[in-house]
Tab-separated table of C-alpha atoms and ligand atoms in Angstrom:
chain	number	residue	atom	x	y	z
A	36	MET	CA	83.885	103.638	128.436
A	37	ALA	CA	80.486	103.161	130.054
A	38	LEU	CA	77.004	104.346	129.358
A	39	VAL	CA	75.965	106.760	132.089
A	40	GLY	CA	72.568	108.425	131.852
A	41	GLY	CA	72.497	107.579	128.157
A	42	MET	CA	75.782	109.401	127.521
A	43	LEU	CA	79.012	107.640	126.737
A	44	THR	CA	81.650	108.472	129.268
A	45	HIS	CA	85.242	107.357	129.865
A	46	SER	CA	85.474	104.696	132.522
A	47	MET	CA	88.261	104.614	135.079
A	48	THR	CA	89.407	101.288	133.815
A	49	GLY	CA	91.071	102.802	130.797
A	50	ALA	CA	89.085	100.844	128.242
A	51	THR	CA	88.685	103.929	126.086
A	52	SER	CA	90.929	105.009	123.289
A	53	MET	CA	94.130	106.898	124.133
A	54	ASN	CA	93.298	108.909	121.068
A	55	GLY	CA	89.843	109.746	122.331
A	56	ALA	CA	87.552	109.083	119.349
A	57	ASP	CA	84.373	107.795	121.004
A	58	TYR	CA	82.017	108.329	118.063
A	59	LEU	CA	82.388	107.455	114.405
A	60	VAL	CA	80.527	109.017	111.477
A	61	LEU	CA	81.566	107.298	108.257
A	62	ILE	CA	80.077	108.792	105.105
A	63	VAL	CA	80.344	106.993	101.728
A	64	LEU	CA	79.875	109.434	98.887
A	65	ASP	CA	78.899	106.597	96.554
A	66	GLY	CA	81.098	106.599	93.475
A	67	ALA	CA	82.588	110.021	94.186
A	68	THR	CA	85.989	110.853	92.682
A	69	PRO	CA	88.668	112.771	94.573
A	70	GLU	CA	87.889	115.887	92.485
A	71	TYR	CA	84.556	116.251	94.270
A	72	LEU	CA	86.296	117.357	97.445
A	73	GLY	CA	87.714	120.367	95.562
A	74	VAL	CA	84.317	121.952	94.950
A	75	PRO	CA	84.318	125.537	96.306
A	76	ASN	CA	82.132	126.925	99.109
A	77	MET	CA	82.001	123.838	101.241
A	78	PRO	CA	83.068	125.168	104.689
A	79	ASN	CA	82.227	121.994	106.626
A	80	VAL	CA	83.981	119.630	104.252
A	81	ARG	CA	86.878	122.034	104.051
A	82	ARG	CA	87.172	122.069	107.858
A	83	LEU	CA	87.334	118.226	108.017
A	84	ILE	CA	90.067	118.209	105.384
A	85	ARG	CA	91.982	121.022	107.127
A	86	ASN	CA	91.773	119.325	110.499
A	87	GLY	CA	92.378	115.847	109.201
A	88	ILE	CA	94.425	113.662	106.857
A	89	SER	CA	93.621	112.997	103.191
A	90	TYR	CA	94.950	110.106	101.078
A	91	SER	CA	95.732	111.136	97.522
A	92	ASN	CA	96.408	107.508	96.399
A	93	ALA	CA	93.410	105.888	98.054
A	94	PHE	CA	91.829	103.175	95.934
A	95	ALA	CA	89.164	100.532	96.279
A	96	GLY	CA	91.748	97.757	96.025
A	97	ILE	CA	89.076	95.133	95.299
A	98	LEU	CA	87.177	93.459	92.475
A	99	GLU	CA	84.549	93.988	91.505
A	100	SER	CA	84.785	97.696	92.232
A	101	GLU	CA	81.022	97.768	92.789
A	102	THR	CA	78.727	98.998	95.572
A	103	PRO	CA	77.858	95.808	97.499
A	104	PRO	CA	81.450	94.511	97.721
A	105	GLY	CA	82.717	98.047	98.344
A	106	HIS	CA	80.508	98.562	101.331
A	107	ALA	CA	80.997	95.025	102.690
A	108	THR	CA	84.737	95.623	102.426
A	109	ILE	CA	84.507	98.945	104.253
A	110	ALA	CA	82.480	97.281	107.017
A	111	THR	CA	84.536	94.106	107.429
A	112	GLY	CA	88.056	95.333	106.702
A	113	SER	CA	88.307	92.193	104.624
A	114	ASN	CA	88.408	91.476	100.887
A	115	PRO	CA	85.476	90.006	98.889
A	116	SER	CA	87.399	86.669	98.686
A	117	ARG	CA	86.875	86.447	102.445
A	118	HIS	CA	83.516	88.153	103.182
A	119	GLY	CA	81.956	86.577	100.074
A	120	ILE	CA	80.169	89.595	98.554
A	121	VAL	CA	81.840	89.859	95.136
A	122	ASN	CA	79.149	91.873	93.270
A	123	PHE	CA	75.420	92.424	93.088
A	124	TRP	CA	75.094	88.849	91.892
A	125	TRP	CA	77.283	85.878	91.120
A	126	GLY	CA	77.212	82.096	90.649
A	127	ASP	CA	77.934	80.008	93.744
A	128	LEU	CA	79.678	76.660	93.915
A	129	GLN	CA	76.328	74.892	93.403
A	130	LYS	CA	76.012	76.823	90.106
A	131	GLN	CA	73.102	78.799	91.459
A	132	LYS	CA	72.746	82.551	90.842
A	133	VAL	CA	72.843	84.572	94.078
A	134	ASP	CA	71.085	87.885	93.486
A	135	LEU	CA	71.472	90.635	96.111
A	136	PHE	CA	70.019	93.243	93.721
A	137	ASP	CA	66.663	91.755	94.626
A	138	PRO	CA	65.447	93.747	97.695
A	139	SER	CA	63.529	90.759	99.009
A	140	GLN	CA	66.807	88.868	99.241
A	141	ILE	CA	68.306	91.677	101.362
A	142	ASN	CA	65.135	91.790	103.544
A	143	ASP	CA	65.259	87.988	103.905
A	144	GLY	CA	68.785	88.267	105.300
A	145	ALA	CA	70.682	86.735	102.348
A	146	MET	CA	73.578	89.198	102.457
A	147	GLU	CA	73.930	89.111	106.232
A	148	ALA	CA	73.872	85.271	106.118
A	149	ILE	CA	76.829	85.284	103.712
A	150	ILE	CA	78.774	87.690	105.914
A	151	SER	CA	77.914	85.678	109.035
A	152	GLN	CA	78.905	82.403	107.412
A	153	ALA	CA	82.199	83.936	106.346
A	154	GLY	CA	82.937	84.483	110.039
A	155	VAL	CA	84.419	87.925	109.443
A	156	PRO	CA	84.225	90.669	112.086
A	157	THR	CA	82.542	93.939	111.196
A	158	ILE	CA	82.726	97.481	112.482
A	159	ALA	CA	79.413	96.792	114.261
A	160	SER	CA	80.476	93.505	115.816
A	161	LEU	CA	83.815	94.819	117.150
A	162	VAL	CA	82.276	98.032	118.530
A	163	HIS	CA	79.553	96.012	120.308
A	164	THR	CA	82.113	93.592	121.729
A	165	GLN	CA	84.238	96.375	123.139
A	166	TYR	CA	81.510	98.716	124.342
A	167	THR	CA	78.483	97.040	125.876
A	168	GLY	CA	75.311	98.931	125.102
A	169	SER	CA	76.779	100.848	122.196
A	170	LYS	CA	74.672	101.310	119.117
A	171	VAL	CA	75.508	101.104	115.398
A	172	VAL	CA	73.272	102.578	112.675
A	173	ALA	CA	73.723	102.121	108.919
A	174	LEU	CA	71.635	103.942	106.356
A	175	SER	CA	71.227	104.874	102.707
A	176	GLY	CA	68.803	106.414	100.275
A	177	HIS	CA	67.511	103.893	97.754
A	178	LYS	CA	70.504	101.505	98.133
A	179	TYR	CA	69.270	98.766	100.523
A	180	TYR	CA	72.287	96.685	99.462
A	181	ALA	CA	74.697	99.434	100.554
A	182	ALA	CA	73.028	100.016	103.925
A	183	ASP	CA	72.842	96.314	104.635
A	184	ALA	CA	76.481	95.716	103.677
A	185	LEU	CA	77.662	98.689	105.808
A	186	GLY	CA	75.740	97.573	108.868
A	187	GLY	CA	76.006	93.819	108.485
A	188	PRO	CA	74.493	91.203	110.818
A	189	ASP	CA	75.341	93.109	114.008
A	190	ALA	CA	74.090	96.654	113.267
A	191	ASP	CA	71.272	97.845	115.540
A	192	ALA	CA	69.457	99.751	112.848
A	193	ILE	CA	69.733	99.403	109.034
A	194	LEU	CA	67.610	101.930	107.156
A	195	TYR	CA	66.996	102.828	103.546
A	196	TYR	CA	64.431	104.538	101.299
A	197	TYR	CA	61.916	102.995	98.939
A	198	GLY	CA	58.941	104.010	96.827
A	199	THR	CA	55.579	102.971	98.242
A	200	ALA	CA	52.631	101.728	96.184
A	201	ASN	CA	50.854	105.042	96.849
A	202	GLY	CA	53.634	107.150	95.437
A	203	GLN	CA	55.636	108.173	98.485
A	204	PHE	CA	59.431	107.989	98.911
A	205	VAL	CA	59.875	106.946	102.574
A	206	PRO	CA	62.394	105.377	104.919
A	207	THR	CA	62.147	101.799	106.077
A	208	ALA	CA	64.247	99.243	107.968
A	209	VAL	CA	65.770	95.932	107.070
A	210	PRO	CA	63.893	93.369	109.238
A	211	ALA	CA	65.537	92.704	112.637
A	212	HIS	CA	67.280	96.118	112.396
A	213	GLU	CA	64.439	98.504	113.204
A	214	PRO	CA	65.042	101.853	114.934
A	215	PRO	CA	62.909	102.959	117.933
A	216	ALA	CA	59.245	103.586	117.121
A	217	GLY	CA	58.538	106.923	115.516
A	218	VAL	CA	61.882	107.419	113.780
A	219	LEU	CA	60.694	106.193	110.385
A	220	THR	CA	57.286	107.874	110.480
A	221	ALA	CA	58.422	111.520	110.946
A	222	PRO	CA	56.566	113.510	108.273
A	223	HIS	CA	59.647	115.475	107.229
A	224	LEU	CA	61.349	112.236	106.115
A	225	ALA	CA	58.799	111.495	103.343
A	226	VAL	CA	58.395	113.134	99.940
A	227	PRO	CA	56.176	112.427	96.905
A	228	ASN	CA	58.039	109.895	94.725
A	229	HIS	CA	58.036	111.713	91.397
A	230	ASN	CA	60.438	114.230	89.884
A	231	ILE	CA	62.441	114.389	93.092
A	232	PRO	CA	65.042	117.122	92.514
A	233	LEU	CA	68.769	116.273	92.567
A	234	GLY	CA	70.064	116.300	96.101
A	235	VAL	CA	66.823	115.565	97.951
A	236	GLU	CA	67.520	111.856	98.384
A	237	ASN	CA	70.968	112.593	99.902
A	238	HIS	CA	69.410	115.274	102.083
A	239	LEU	CA	66.714	112.898	103.388
A	240	THR	CA	69.414	110.309	104.141
A	241	MET	CA	71.430	112.804	106.187
A	242	ARG	CA	68.157	113.983	107.897
A	243	LEU	CA	67.413	110.350	108.772
A	244	ALA	CA	70.951	110.020	110.228
A	245	ILE	CA	70.365	113.086	112.413
A	246	ASP	CA	66.994	111.821	113.584
A	247	THR	CA	68.420	108.431	114.538
A	248	PHE	CA	71.264	110.122	116.443
A	249	ASN	CA	68.867	112.327	118.326
A	250	ARG	CA	66.903	109.230	119.372
A	251	MET	CA	69.526	106.509	119.689
A	252	HIS	CA	72.694	108.469	120.407
A	253	GLN	CA	74.591	105.769	118.481
A	254	GLN	CA	78.366	105.533	118.685
A	255	VAL	CA	78.686	104.603	115.056
A	256	THR	CA	76.793	106.060	112.096
A	257	LEU	CA	77.531	104.559	108.697
A	258	ILE	CA	75.985	106.523	105.808
A	259	ASN	CA	75.704	105.788	102.088
A	260	LEU	CA	74.835	108.800	99.908
A	261	ALA	CA	73.489	107.118	96.797
A	262	GLU	CA	72.921	110.053	94.435
A	263	PHE	CA	76.650	110.650	93.946
A	264	ASP	CA	76.689	107.314	92.050
A	265	TRP	CA	73.230	107.437	90.504
A	266	PRO	CA	72.275	109.687	88.847
A	267	LEU	CA	75.338	111.929	89.137
A	268	GLY	CA	77.993	109.396	88.172
A	269	HIS	CA	76.391	106.973	85.721
A	270	VAL	CA	73.762	109.241	84.150
A	271	ASP	CA	75.542	112.630	84.197
A	272	GLY	CA	79.073	111.316	83.895
A	273	GLY	CA	80.461	112.512	87.243
A	274	THR	CA	83.264	114.954	86.536
A	275	ILE	CA	81.881	115.471	83.017
A	276	ASP	CA	79.168	117.548	84.695
A	277	MET	CA	80.862	119.684	87.378
A	278	GLY	CA	77.678	121.780	87.675
A	279	GLN	CA	75.774	118.771	89.058
A	280	VAL	CA	78.826	117.717	91.114
A	281	THR	CA	78.794	121.187	92.697
A	282	THR	CA	75.042	121.029	93.428
A	283	LEU	CA	75.288	117.679	95.195
A	284	MET	CA	78.551	118.459	97.082
A	285	GLN	CA	77.378	121.847	98.338
A	286	GLY	CA	74.085	120.233	99.402
A	287	PHE	CA	76.064	117.570	101.198
A	288	ASP	CA	78.198	120.199	102.917
A	289	HIS	CA	75.096	121.911	104.249
A	290	ASP	CA	73.708	118.637	105.557
A	291	LEU	CA	77.054	117.734	107.125
A	292	GLY	CA	76.810	120.982	109.015
A	293	LEU	CA	73.352	120.052	110.317
A	294	LEU	CA	74.630	116.635	111.407
A	295	GLN	CA	77.593	118.231	113.193
A	296	ASP	CA	75.156	120.606	114.948
A	297	ALA	CA	73.345	117.572	116.341
A	298	PHE	CA	76.641	116.122	117.619
A	299	ARG	CA	77.619	119.516	119.048
A	300	ARG	CA	74.311	119.799	120.888
A	301	ALA	CA	74.942	116.364	122.361
A	302	GLY	CA	78.316	117.566	123.527
A	303	VAL	CA	80.308	114.969	121.584
A	304	LEU	CA	81.402	116.663	118.404
A	305	ASP	CA	85.009	117.007	119.568
A	306	ARG	CA	85.066	113.270	120.351
A	307	THR	CA	83.795	112.236	116.935
A	308	LEU	CA	85.863	110.800	114.091
A	309	PHE	CA	84.607	111.666	110.664
A	310	VAL	CA	85.581	109.493	107.687
A	311	LEU	CA	84.705	110.683	104.181
A	312	LEU	CA	85.272	108.257	101.308
A	313	ALA	CA	83.806	106.516	98.272
A	314	ASP	CA	83.229	102.811	97.700
A	315	HIS	CA	84.689	102.854	94.173
A	316	GLY	CA	85.640	105.316	91.478
A	317	MET	CA	83.704	106.624	88.510
A	318	MET	CA	85.239	106.542	85.006
A	319	PRO	CA	83.925	108.553	82.055
A	320	LEU	CA	83.305	106.139	79.167
A	321	HIS	CA	85.038	106.764	75.797
A	322	GLY	CA	84.600	103.361	74.232
A	323	LYS	CA	82.084	100.564	74.543
A	324	ILE	CA	82.352	96.818	74.082
A	325	ASP	CA	79.324	94.818	72.750
A	326	GLU	CA	78.314	92.283	75.357
A	327	GLY	CA	76.833	90.101	72.636
A	328	LEU	CA	80.278	89.462	71.148
A	329	LEU	CA	81.659	88.553	74.598
A	330	ASP	CA	78.716	86.249	75.360
A	331	LYS	CA	79.043	84.526	71.999
A	332	ALA	CA	82.768	83.949	72.598
A	333	VAL	CA	82.081	82.451	76.023
A	334	GLU	CA	79.218	80.251	74.770
A	335	LYS	CA	81.488	78.846	72.046
A	336	ALA	CA	83.394	77.060	74.855
A	337	GLY	CA	80.381	74.776	75.115
A	338	THR	CA	78.978	75.434	78.592
A	339	PRO	CA	76.006	77.556	79.747
A	340	ILE	CA	76.581	80.890	81.487
A	341	VAL	CA	75.215	80.786	85.072
A	342	THR	CA	75.387	84.573	85.275
A	343	SER	CA	77.577	87.452	84.159
A	344	SER	CA	78.336	91.063	85.048
A	345	TYR	CA	79.208	93.947	82.702
A	346	ASN	CA	80.856	97.187	83.768
A	347	THR	CA	84.394	98.402	83.243
A	348	SER	CA	85.247	94.734	83.142
A	349	ALA	CA	83.194	91.656	82.292
A	350	CYS	CA	82.880	88.580	84.477
A	351	TYR	CA	81.336	85.193	83.764
A	352	TRP	CA	80.301	82.361	86.026
A	353	LEU	CA	80.056	79.137	84.034
A	354	GLN	CA	78.092	75.907	84.525
A	355	ASP	CA	81.321	73.996	83.842
A	356	SER	CA	84.209	75.964	85.312
A	357	SER	CA	86.706	73.659	83.632
A	358	LYS	CA	85.791	75.440	80.362
A	359	ALA	CA	87.019	78.781	81.773
A	360	GLY	CA	90.306	78.657	79.860
A	361	ASP	CA	88.576	78.013	76.508
A	362	ALA	CA	85.976	80.738	77.124
A	363	ALA	CA	88.675	83.216	78.124
A	364	LEU	CA	90.788	82.368	75.061
A	365	ASN	CA	87.769	82.896	72.818
A	366	ILE	CA	87.389	86.424	74.214
A	367	ALA	CA	91.085	87.087	73.837
A	368	ASN	CA	90.855	85.949	70.186
A	369	LEU	CA	88.369	88.753	69.462
A	370	LYS	CA	91.502	90.984	69.522
A	371	ASN	CA	89.322	93.858	70.652
A	372	PRO	CA	91.697	96.819	71.346
A	373	LEU	CA	89.495	97.871	74.335
A	374	ILE	CA	90.103	94.549	76.087
A	375	GLN	CA	93.328	94.889	77.983
A	376	ALA	CA	93.616	91.309	79.322
A	377	VAL	CA	91.550	88.183	79.819
A	378	TYR	CA	91.902	85.815	82.759
A	379	ALA	CA	90.568	82.353	83.556
A	380	VAL	CA	90.255	80.820	86.995
A	381	ASP	CA	92.858	78.118	87.752
A	382	LEU	CA	90.893	75.355	89.522
A	383	THR	CA	93.964	73.192	90.094
A	384	THR	CA	95.580	75.658	92.453
A	385	VAL	CA	94.516	76.361	96.043
A	386	GLY	CA	92.798	79.687	96.368
A	387	ARG	CA	91.461	79.600	92.784
A	388	PRO	CA	93.905	82.188	91.355
A	389	TYR	CA	93.598	83.657	87.869
A	390	ARG	CA	95.791	82.895	84.884
A	391	ARG	CA	96.128	85.307	81.998
A	392	VAL	CA	95.255	83.688	78.664
A	393	SER	CA	95.606	86.805	76.463
A	394	GLY	CA	98.877	88.092	75.090
A	395	SER	CA	100.818	90.930	76.624
A	396	SER	CA	100.611	93.346	73.706
A	397	LEU	CA	98.068	95.575	75.480
A	398	LEU	CA	99.870	95.499	78.790
A	399	HIS	CA	102.341	98.356	78.573
A	400	ASP	CA	104.427	97.111	81.491
A	401	SER	CA	104.777	93.811	83.343
A	402	ALA	CA	103.902	95.793	86.507
A	403	VAL	CA	100.352	96.118	85.154
A	404	GLU	CA	100.012	92.326	85.189
A	405	ARG	CA	101.125	92.352	88.803
A	406	ALA	CA	98.591	95.071	89.602
A	407	ASN	CA	95.833	93.119	87.897
A	408	GLN	CA	96.873	90.000	89.793
A	409	TYR	CA	96.705	91.886	93.095
A	410	LEU	CA	93.158	93.026	92.328
A	411	LEU	CA	92.085	89.613	91.009
A	412	SER	CA	93.328	87.971	94.186
A	413	THR	CA	90.838	90.010	96.230
A	414	PHE	CA	87.839	88.119	94.847
A	415	ALA	CA	89.507	84.823	94.032
A	416	GLY	CA	87.595	82.088	95.883
A	417	PRO	CA	84.302	80.135	95.863
A	418	ASN	CA	82.186	83.149	94.680
A	419	GLY	CA	84.753	84.552	92.242
A	420	PRO	CA	84.007	84.429	88.462
A	421	ASP	CA	85.437	81.817	86.155
A	422	VAL	CA	86.328	84.328	83.426
A	423	VAL	CA	87.396	87.937	83.773
A	424	ALA	CA	87.969	90.365	80.905
A	425	VAL	CA	89.470	93.701	82.027
A	426	PHE	CA	89.171	96.705	79.786
A	427	THR	CA	91.419	99.658	78.926
A	428	GLU	CA	90.978	102.992	80.676
A	429	GLY	CA	87.715	104.611	79.520
A	430	ALA	CA	86.152	101.422	78.177
A	431	GLY	CA	82.990	99.722	79.414
A	432	CYS	CA	80.484	97.082	78.496
A	433	GLU	CA	77.033	98.584	79.051
A	434	PRO	CA	74.079	96.497	77.936
A	435	GLY	CA	70.384	97.108	78.493
A	436	GLY	CA	69.518	99.824	80.933
A	437	GLN	CA	73.175	100.835	81.175
A	438	SER	CA	73.398	101.687	77.460
A	439	GLY	CA	73.053	105.426	78.001
A	440	TRP	CA	75.561	105.634	80.871
A	441	LYS	CA	78.270	108.205	80.598
A	442	ALA	CA	80.448	106.741	83.293
A	443	ASP	CA	80.943	103.435	85.080
A	444	HIS	CA	83.220	101.429	87.440
A	445	GLY	CA	83.634	97.820	88.388
A	446	GLY	CA	86.978	96.807	86.958
A	447	THR	CA	90.691	97.340	87.319
A	448	SER	CA	91.125	100.768	85.646
A	449	TRP	CA	92.564	103.476	87.842
A	450	GLN	CA	89.520	105.702	87.521
A	451	SER	CA	87.289	102.735	88.570
A	452	GLN	CA	89.514	102.255	91.632
A	453	HIS	CA	90.696	105.745	92.668
A	454	LEU	CA	88.688	107.344	95.458
A	455	PRO	CA	88.678	110.141	98.005
A	456	LEU	CA	89.546	109.218	101.640
A	457	VAL	CA	89.646	111.664	104.575
A	458	PHE	CA	89.960	110.895	108.302
A	459	SER	CA	89.271	113.853	110.598
A	460	GLY	CA	88.888	113.797	114.371
A	461	PRO	CA	90.616	113.204	117.633
A	462	GLY	CA	93.826	111.172	117.321
A	463	PHE	CA	94.293	111.962	113.662
A	464	ARG	CA	96.993	114.162	112.106
A	465	SER	CA	95.801	117.597	111.122
A	466	GLY	CA	96.260	119.277	107.776
A	467	ALA	CA	98.094	116.307	106.318
A	468	VAL	CA	98.077	114.712	102.859
A	469	SER	CA	99.469	111.230	102.579
A	470	THR	CA	100.572	109.683	99.276
A	471	ALA	CA	100.674	106.234	100.877
A	472	PRO	CA	98.425	103.686	99.232
A	473	ALA	CA	95.264	103.176	101.223
A	474	ARG	CA	92.576	100.610	100.463
A	475	LEU	CA	88.979	100.055	101.493
A	476	ILE	CA	90.099	97.183	103.768
A	477	ASP	CA	92.325	99.616	105.712
A	478	VAL	CA	89.489	102.003	106.648
A	479	ALA	CA	87.825	99.937	109.411
A	480	PRO	CA	91.064	98.927	111.103
A	481	THR	CA	92.209	102.550	111.146
A	482	ALA	CA	88.879	103.930	112.453
A	483	LEU	CA	88.526	101.187	115.090
A	484	GLN	CA	92.102	101.656	116.343
A	485	ALA	CA	91.333	105.344	116.874
A	486	MET	CA	88.314	104.268	118.936
A	487	GLY	CA	90.504	102.144	121.163
A	488	ILE	CA	89.437	98.889	119.502
A	489	THR	CA	91.981	96.368	118.223
A	490	PRO	CA	90.822	95.329	114.739
A	491	TYR	CA	91.196	91.602	115.306
A	492	GLY	CA	90.432	89.452	112.290
A	493	MET	CA	90.483	92.175	109.647
A	494	GLN	CA	92.729	91.848	106.600
A	495	GLY	CA	93.519	95.563	106.281
A	496	VAL	CA	96.180	97.414	108.149
A	497	VAL	CA	95.987	100.392	110.510
A	498	LEU	CA	97.083	103.458	108.473
A	499	ALA	CA	99.690	104.416	110.975
A	500	ASP	CA	100.623	107.645	109.224
A	501	ALA	CA	97.096	108.896	109.878
A	502	LEU	CA	97.408	108.684	113.668
A	503	THR	CA	99.250	110.976	116.062
A	504	SER	CA	99.974	107.992	118.357
A	505	PRO	CA	99.877	104.776	116.285
A	506	PRO	CA	100.303	101.451	118.036
A	507	PRO	CA	104.005	100.390	118.170
A	508	ASP	CA	103.872	97.822	115.351
A	509	ALA	CA	101.520	99.813	113.044
A	510	PRO	CA	104.171	101.851	111.167
A	511	TRP	CA	106.083	98.665	110.260
A	512	ARG	CA	102.895	96.940	109.092
A	513	GLN	CA	101.878	99.917	107.007
A	514	ALA	CA	105.372	100.078	105.470
A	515	GLN	CA	105.195	96.351	104.528
A	516	MET	CA	101.838	96.992	102.873
A	517	SER	CA	103.157	100.077	101.070
A	518	ASN	CA	106.132	98.153	99.748
A	519	GLN	CA	103.732	95.764	98.044
A	520	LEU	CA	101.220	98.387	96.882
A	521	VAL	CA	103.264	101.434	95.706
A	522	PRO	CA	104.206	99.547	92.502
A	523	VAL	CA	100.571	98.448	92.091
A	524	VAL	CA	99.270	101.986	92.291
A	525	ALA	CA	102.049	103.357	90.102
A	526	ALA	CA	101.353	100.723	87.423
A	527	MET	CA	97.614	101.461	87.426
A	528	GLN	CA	98.269	105.198	87.120
A	529	ALA	CA	100.861	104.827	84.356
A	530	GLU	CA	98.690	102.401	82.390
A	531	SER	CA	95.682	104.747	82.712
A	532	HIS	CA	97.752	107.588	81.305
A	533	LEU	CA	99.101	105.528	78.417
A	534	GLU	CA	95.745	104.055	77.485
A	535	LEU	CA	93.916	107.393	77.645
A	536	SER	CA	96.516	109.046	75.399
A	537	ALA	CA	96.440	106.049	73.004
A	538	GLY	CA	92.684	106.331	72.780
A	539	ALA	CA	92.659	110.140	72.346
B	225	LIG	ZN1	78.771	102.427	94.732
């Protein structure tokens, strides 16, 4: 392809995709569950599903199943163990807390430095390498850490919303990723920052995506829609409140139509691949675990906690990692029925794998241990925690500001992991539903392949069953992956069912 008069055209050298997807619009409905796609009266979403392929067994396939690692995994096609973003915060090998929840850290380039140092390719880097002059834009509402993870070091523009000192909710850019002058200052992109009705933040994000496309004509638009996760998921409980789900989804459908109008006016809608997905699941909480008890158990091992995270699992980074086994055993000895299993890092083995220290009484099947081990392997490495306690389905640890949350994610439970995934556009099968396991790391390789870009250096596989003309080796690679992952998904689903019925 070449840029001619500002429009992307196919070159005579055949560099373009055989499948013909020249543009990519990837939309992360943050923390959405697959049920959200079933909301009625969504003609634009429905059309994408009807003309595309949906994965009914799509799952995050990473730990922690949280927003920063989820988006970094989507962008890099690699696991947190490789790209290095394992959560909002963690303890590094120097026993320092790295905190990407701090917006100044994002604006100072801390996340992008970690991704750069990891040496992983991203959607942005591979698109730029293949197509000189192409543009990549990543954006979110209030989630700077999602926009920055989606775009990564090589995105042209990385945009998000924030509240100003004088009470406005306005878009801004991560430094070194500014859009052309005027994009951020359009009056229709700002609202007063109080009592903003549900759906407005998502709408402004989509509006910002349309404005950037009208100005930049970018090949790749990576969008995070934050309200699906907060407030809809955590505060309202996601599927617990289908009225709010319907409000947000129908609002999104309307905005999707506006975005598609912009692509139609530019004459490129039929050359655009749309990907709809979530970055993790959202699990209604039925039981809660007191973080004070977990902390006390860990501290009894005799080493300070560098930092910790609490969600549908609990992770600890310790000053002295060699105490991980003792700390994990102390948690296991609490015999809390909501704690499914406790793991400690094994420092003596290359790759820092995890060893289960708890008994097997709460693991209904040995396949669950293998599923947990698969997920644990995805963040095992220098930034991985020393101790991991995974909880039963419906259980969470929700201290402080999380105490009122009705739903959460982060751990190994099926509802924390299960997510919607739809590919729709040129080169993709139409009206298809695949039961093949599909992970976040497989999204970028599949989308890039459809754009004529070989996804060198990514850990995920091309989902060959999505494509009308997959590369010759892709079906075999996907089958190899499925052989490994079908039992993982089945074990997670069966365990979820058993634990939910035991807790009922
Ligand atoms: Zn998220």
